[in-house]
Short mmCIF file of N, CA and C in Angstrom, two decimals:
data_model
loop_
_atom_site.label_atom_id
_atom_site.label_comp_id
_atom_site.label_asym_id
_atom_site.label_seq_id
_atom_site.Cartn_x
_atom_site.Cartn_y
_atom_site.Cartn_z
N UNK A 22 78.51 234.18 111.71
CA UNK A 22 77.63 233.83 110.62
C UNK A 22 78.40 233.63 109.32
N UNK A 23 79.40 233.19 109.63
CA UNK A 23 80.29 233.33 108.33
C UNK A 23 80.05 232.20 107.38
N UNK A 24 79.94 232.69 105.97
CA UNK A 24 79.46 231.53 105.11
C UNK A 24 77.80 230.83 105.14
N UNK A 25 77.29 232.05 106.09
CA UNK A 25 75.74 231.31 105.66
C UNK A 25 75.06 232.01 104.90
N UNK A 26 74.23 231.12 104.26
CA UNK A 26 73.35 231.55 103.03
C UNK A 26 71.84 231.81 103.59
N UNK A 27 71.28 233.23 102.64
CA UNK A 27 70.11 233.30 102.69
C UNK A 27 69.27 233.32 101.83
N UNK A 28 68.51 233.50 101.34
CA UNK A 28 67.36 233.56 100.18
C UNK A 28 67.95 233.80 99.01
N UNK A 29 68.82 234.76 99.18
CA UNK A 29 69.42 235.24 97.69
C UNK A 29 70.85 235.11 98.09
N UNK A 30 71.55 234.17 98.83
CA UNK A 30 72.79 234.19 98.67
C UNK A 30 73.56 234.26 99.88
N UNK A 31 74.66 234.21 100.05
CA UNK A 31 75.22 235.19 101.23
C UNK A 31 75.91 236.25 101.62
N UNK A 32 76.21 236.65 102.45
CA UNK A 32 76.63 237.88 102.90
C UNK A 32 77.66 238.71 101.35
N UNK A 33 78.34 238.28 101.30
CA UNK A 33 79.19 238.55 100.45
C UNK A 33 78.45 238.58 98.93
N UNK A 34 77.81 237.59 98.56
CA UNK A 34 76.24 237.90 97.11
C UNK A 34 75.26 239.49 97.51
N UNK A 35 74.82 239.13 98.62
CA UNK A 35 73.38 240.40 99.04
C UNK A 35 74.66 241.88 99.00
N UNK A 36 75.92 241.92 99.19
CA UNK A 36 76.26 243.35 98.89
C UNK A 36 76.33 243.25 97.18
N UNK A 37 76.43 242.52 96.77
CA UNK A 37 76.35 242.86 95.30
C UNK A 37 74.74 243.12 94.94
N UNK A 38 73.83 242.35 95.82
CA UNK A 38 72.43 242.65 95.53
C UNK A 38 72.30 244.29 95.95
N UNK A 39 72.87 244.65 97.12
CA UNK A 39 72.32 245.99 97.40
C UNK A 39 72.89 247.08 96.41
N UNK A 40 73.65 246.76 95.58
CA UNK A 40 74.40 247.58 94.51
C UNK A 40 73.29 247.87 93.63
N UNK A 41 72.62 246.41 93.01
CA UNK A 41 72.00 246.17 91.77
C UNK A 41 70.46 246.84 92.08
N UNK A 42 70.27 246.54 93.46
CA UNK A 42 69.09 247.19 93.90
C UNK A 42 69.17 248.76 94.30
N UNK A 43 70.18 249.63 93.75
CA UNK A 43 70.34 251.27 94.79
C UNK A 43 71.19 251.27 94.10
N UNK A 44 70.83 251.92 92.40
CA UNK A 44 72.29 251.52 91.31
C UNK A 44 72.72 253.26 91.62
N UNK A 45 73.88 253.25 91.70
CA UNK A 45 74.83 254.55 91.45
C UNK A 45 75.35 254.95 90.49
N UNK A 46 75.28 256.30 90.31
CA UNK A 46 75.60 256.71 89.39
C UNK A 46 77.55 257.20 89.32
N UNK A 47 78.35 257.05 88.54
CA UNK A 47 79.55 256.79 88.36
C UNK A 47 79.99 258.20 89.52
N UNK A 48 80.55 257.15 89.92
CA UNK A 48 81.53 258.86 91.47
C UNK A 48 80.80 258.74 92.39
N UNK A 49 79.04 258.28 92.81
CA UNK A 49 78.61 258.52 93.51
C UNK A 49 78.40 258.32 94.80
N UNK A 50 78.44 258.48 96.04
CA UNK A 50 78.53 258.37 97.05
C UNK A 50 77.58 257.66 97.69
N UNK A 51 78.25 256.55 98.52
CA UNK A 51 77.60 255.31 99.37
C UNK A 51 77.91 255.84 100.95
N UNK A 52 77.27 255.84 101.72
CA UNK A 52 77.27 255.88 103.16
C UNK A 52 77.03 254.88 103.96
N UNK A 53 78.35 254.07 104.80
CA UNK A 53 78.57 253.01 105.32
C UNK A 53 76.89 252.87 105.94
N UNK A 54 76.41 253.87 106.51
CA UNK A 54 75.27 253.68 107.44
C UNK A 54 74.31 253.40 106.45
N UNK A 55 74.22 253.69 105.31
CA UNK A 55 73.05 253.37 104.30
C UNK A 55 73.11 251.72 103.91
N UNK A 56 74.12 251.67 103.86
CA UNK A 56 74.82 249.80 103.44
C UNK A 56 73.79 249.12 104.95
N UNK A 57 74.40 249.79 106.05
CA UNK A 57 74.23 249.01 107.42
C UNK A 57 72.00 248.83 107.13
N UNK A 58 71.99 250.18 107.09
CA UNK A 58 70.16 250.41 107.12
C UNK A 58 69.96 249.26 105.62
N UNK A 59 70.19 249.16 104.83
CA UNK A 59 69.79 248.20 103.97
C UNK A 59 69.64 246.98 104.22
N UNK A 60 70.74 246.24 105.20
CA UNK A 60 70.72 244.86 105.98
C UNK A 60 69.94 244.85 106.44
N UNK A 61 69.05 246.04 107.35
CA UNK A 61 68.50 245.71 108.67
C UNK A 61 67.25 245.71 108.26
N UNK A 62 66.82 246.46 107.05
CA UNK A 62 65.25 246.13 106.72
C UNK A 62 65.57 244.92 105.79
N UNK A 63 66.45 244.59 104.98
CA UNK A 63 65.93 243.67 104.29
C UNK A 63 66.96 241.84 104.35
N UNK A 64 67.16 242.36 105.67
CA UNK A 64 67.98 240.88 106.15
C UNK A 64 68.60 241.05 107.51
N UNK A 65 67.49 241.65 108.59
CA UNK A 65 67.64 242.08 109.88
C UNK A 65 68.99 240.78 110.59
N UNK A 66 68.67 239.49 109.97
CA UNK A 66 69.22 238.80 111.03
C UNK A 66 71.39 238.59 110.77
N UNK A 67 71.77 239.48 109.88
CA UNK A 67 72.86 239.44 109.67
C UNK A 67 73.11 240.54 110.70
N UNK A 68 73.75 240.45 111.01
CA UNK A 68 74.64 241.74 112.41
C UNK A 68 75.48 242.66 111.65
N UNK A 69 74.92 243.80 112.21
CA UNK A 69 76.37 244.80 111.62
C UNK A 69 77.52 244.63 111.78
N UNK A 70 78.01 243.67 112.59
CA UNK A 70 79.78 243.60 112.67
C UNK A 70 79.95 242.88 111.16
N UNK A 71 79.02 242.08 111.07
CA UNK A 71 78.96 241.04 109.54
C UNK A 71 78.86 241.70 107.97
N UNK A 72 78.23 243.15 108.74
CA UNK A 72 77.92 243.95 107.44
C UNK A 72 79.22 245.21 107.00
N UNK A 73 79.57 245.79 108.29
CA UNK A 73 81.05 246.32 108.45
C UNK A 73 82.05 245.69 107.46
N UNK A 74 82.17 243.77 108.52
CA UNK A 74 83.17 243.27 107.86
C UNK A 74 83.49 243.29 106.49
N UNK A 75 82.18 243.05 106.17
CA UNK A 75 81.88 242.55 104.35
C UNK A 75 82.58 243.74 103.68
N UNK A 76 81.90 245.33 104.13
CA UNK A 76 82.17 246.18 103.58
C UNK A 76 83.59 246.56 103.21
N UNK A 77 84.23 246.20 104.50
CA UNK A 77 86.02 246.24 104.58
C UNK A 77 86.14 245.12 103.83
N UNK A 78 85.82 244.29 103.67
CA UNK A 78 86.96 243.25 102.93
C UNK A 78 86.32 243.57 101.10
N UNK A 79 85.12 244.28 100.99
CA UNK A 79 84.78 244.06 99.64
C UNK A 79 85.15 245.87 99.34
N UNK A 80 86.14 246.51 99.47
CA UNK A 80 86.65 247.89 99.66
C UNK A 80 88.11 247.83 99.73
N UNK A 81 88.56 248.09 97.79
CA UNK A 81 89.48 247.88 97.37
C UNK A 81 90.89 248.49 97.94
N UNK A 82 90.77 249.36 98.45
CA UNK A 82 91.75 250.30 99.00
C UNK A 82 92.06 250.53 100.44
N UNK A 83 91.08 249.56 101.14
CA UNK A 83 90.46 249.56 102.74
C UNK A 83 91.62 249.03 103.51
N UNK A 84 92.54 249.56 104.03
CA UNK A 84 93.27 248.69 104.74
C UNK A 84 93.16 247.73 105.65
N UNK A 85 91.90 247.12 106.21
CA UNK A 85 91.18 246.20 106.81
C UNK A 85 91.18 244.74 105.73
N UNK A 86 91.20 245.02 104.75
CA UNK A 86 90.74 244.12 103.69
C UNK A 86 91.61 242.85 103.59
N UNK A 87 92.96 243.64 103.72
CA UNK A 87 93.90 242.45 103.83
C UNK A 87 93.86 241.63 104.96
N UNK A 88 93.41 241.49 105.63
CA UNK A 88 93.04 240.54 107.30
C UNK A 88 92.13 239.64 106.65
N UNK A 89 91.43 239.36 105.11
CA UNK A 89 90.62 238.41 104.58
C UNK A 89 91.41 237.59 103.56
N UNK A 90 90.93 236.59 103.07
CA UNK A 90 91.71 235.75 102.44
C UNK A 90 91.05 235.86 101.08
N UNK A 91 91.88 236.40 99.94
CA UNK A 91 91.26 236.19 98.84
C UNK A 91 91.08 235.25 97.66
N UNK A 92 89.59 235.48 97.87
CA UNK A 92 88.81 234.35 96.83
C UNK A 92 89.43 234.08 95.52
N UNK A 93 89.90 235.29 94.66
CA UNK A 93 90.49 235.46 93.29
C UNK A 93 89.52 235.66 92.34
N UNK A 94 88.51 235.69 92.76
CA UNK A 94 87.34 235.72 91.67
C UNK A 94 87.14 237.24 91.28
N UNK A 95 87.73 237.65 91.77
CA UNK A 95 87.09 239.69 91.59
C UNK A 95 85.89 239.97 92.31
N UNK A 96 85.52 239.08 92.90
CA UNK A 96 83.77 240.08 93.07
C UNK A 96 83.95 240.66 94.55
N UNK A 97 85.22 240.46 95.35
CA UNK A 97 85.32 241.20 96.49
C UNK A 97 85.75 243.10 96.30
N UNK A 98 86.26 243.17 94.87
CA UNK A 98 85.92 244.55 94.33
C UNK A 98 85.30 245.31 93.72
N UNK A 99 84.50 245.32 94.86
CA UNK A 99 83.30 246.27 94.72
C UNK A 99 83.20 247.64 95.19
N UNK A 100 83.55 248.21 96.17
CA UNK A 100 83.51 249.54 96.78
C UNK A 100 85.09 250.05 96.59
N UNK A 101 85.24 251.60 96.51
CA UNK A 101 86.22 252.12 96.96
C UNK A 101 86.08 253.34 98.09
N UNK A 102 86.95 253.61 98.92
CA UNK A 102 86.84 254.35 99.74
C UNK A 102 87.14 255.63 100.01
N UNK A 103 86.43 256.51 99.52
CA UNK A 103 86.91 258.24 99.30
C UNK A 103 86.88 258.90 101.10
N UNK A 104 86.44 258.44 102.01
CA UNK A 104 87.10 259.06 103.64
C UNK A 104 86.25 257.74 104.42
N UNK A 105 86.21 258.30 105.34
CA UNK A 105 85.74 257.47 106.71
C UNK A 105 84.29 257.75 106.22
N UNK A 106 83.70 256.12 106.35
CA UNK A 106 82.52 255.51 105.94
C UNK A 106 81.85 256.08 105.11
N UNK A 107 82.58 256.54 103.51
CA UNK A 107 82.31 257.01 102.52
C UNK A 107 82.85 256.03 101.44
N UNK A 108 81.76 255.71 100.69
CA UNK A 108 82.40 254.64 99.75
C UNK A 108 81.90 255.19 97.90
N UNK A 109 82.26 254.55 96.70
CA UNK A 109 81.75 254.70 95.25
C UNK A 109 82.24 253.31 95.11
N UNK A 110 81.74 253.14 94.28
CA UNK A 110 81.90 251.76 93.60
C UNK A 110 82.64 251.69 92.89
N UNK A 111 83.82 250.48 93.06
CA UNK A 111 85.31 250.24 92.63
C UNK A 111 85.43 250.33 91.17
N UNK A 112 86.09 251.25 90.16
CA UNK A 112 85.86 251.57 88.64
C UNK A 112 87.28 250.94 88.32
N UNK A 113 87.31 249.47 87.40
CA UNK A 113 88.31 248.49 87.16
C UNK A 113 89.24 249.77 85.94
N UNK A 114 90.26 249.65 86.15
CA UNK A 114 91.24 250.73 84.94
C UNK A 114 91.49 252.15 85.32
N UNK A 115 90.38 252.75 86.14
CA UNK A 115 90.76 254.31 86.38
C UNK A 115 91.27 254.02 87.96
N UNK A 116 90.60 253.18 88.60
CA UNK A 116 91.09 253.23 90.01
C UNK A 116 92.69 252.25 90.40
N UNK A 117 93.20 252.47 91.70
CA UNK A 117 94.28 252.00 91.59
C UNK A 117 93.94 250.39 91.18
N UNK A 118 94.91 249.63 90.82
CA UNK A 118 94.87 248.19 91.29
C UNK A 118 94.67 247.46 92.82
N UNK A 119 93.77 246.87 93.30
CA UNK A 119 94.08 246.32 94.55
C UNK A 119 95.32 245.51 94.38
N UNK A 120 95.83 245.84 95.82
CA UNK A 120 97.26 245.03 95.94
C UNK A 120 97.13 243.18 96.37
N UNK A 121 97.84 242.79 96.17
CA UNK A 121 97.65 241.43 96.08
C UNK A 121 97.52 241.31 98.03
N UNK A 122 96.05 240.25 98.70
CA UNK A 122 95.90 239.94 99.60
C UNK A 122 96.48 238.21 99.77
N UNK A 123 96.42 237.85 100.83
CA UNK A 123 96.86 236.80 102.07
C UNK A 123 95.93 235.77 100.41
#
């Protein structure tokens, strides 16, 4: 499903929607499975491997991330990753720099 668009965008737009819609508070903790349950009620037909992926490539510190090709625009830093399928949202200046991808 790569690169298809839905109502509000695609795959890679709707994780910035699920941010704006389930706002966090600074430090606060995201649970990969909460990301996954958000797709499935409100855009069942994207697949979790699609929602995984997104998550790894938009998860500044994710060592998965680099296997994507980057856009340059910034908006793939969005999450950071405090353990296994524990995420906060990527804070530009206090957190490391992402390293330059493919």
């Amino acid at each position: 499903m790569a690169n298809k668009k839905y109502d509000k965008g695609s795959c890679r737009e709707l994780m910035h929607l699920f941010v704006r819609e389930r706002p966090m508070l600074e430090g606060e903790i995201v649970e990969l499975s909460e990301i996954r349950d958000w797709f499935e009620i409100n855009y069942s037909d994207i697949t979790v491997g699609a929602v995984v992926a997104h998550v790894a490539m938009m998860t500044v510190n994710g060592q998965k991330r680099y296997h994507h090709v980057d856009p340059g625009d910034g908006l793939d830093d969005l999450f950071y990753r405090v353990d296994r399928g524990k995420y906060r949202l990527y804070v530009l200046g206090v957190d490391e720099e992402p390293p330059a991808r493919n």
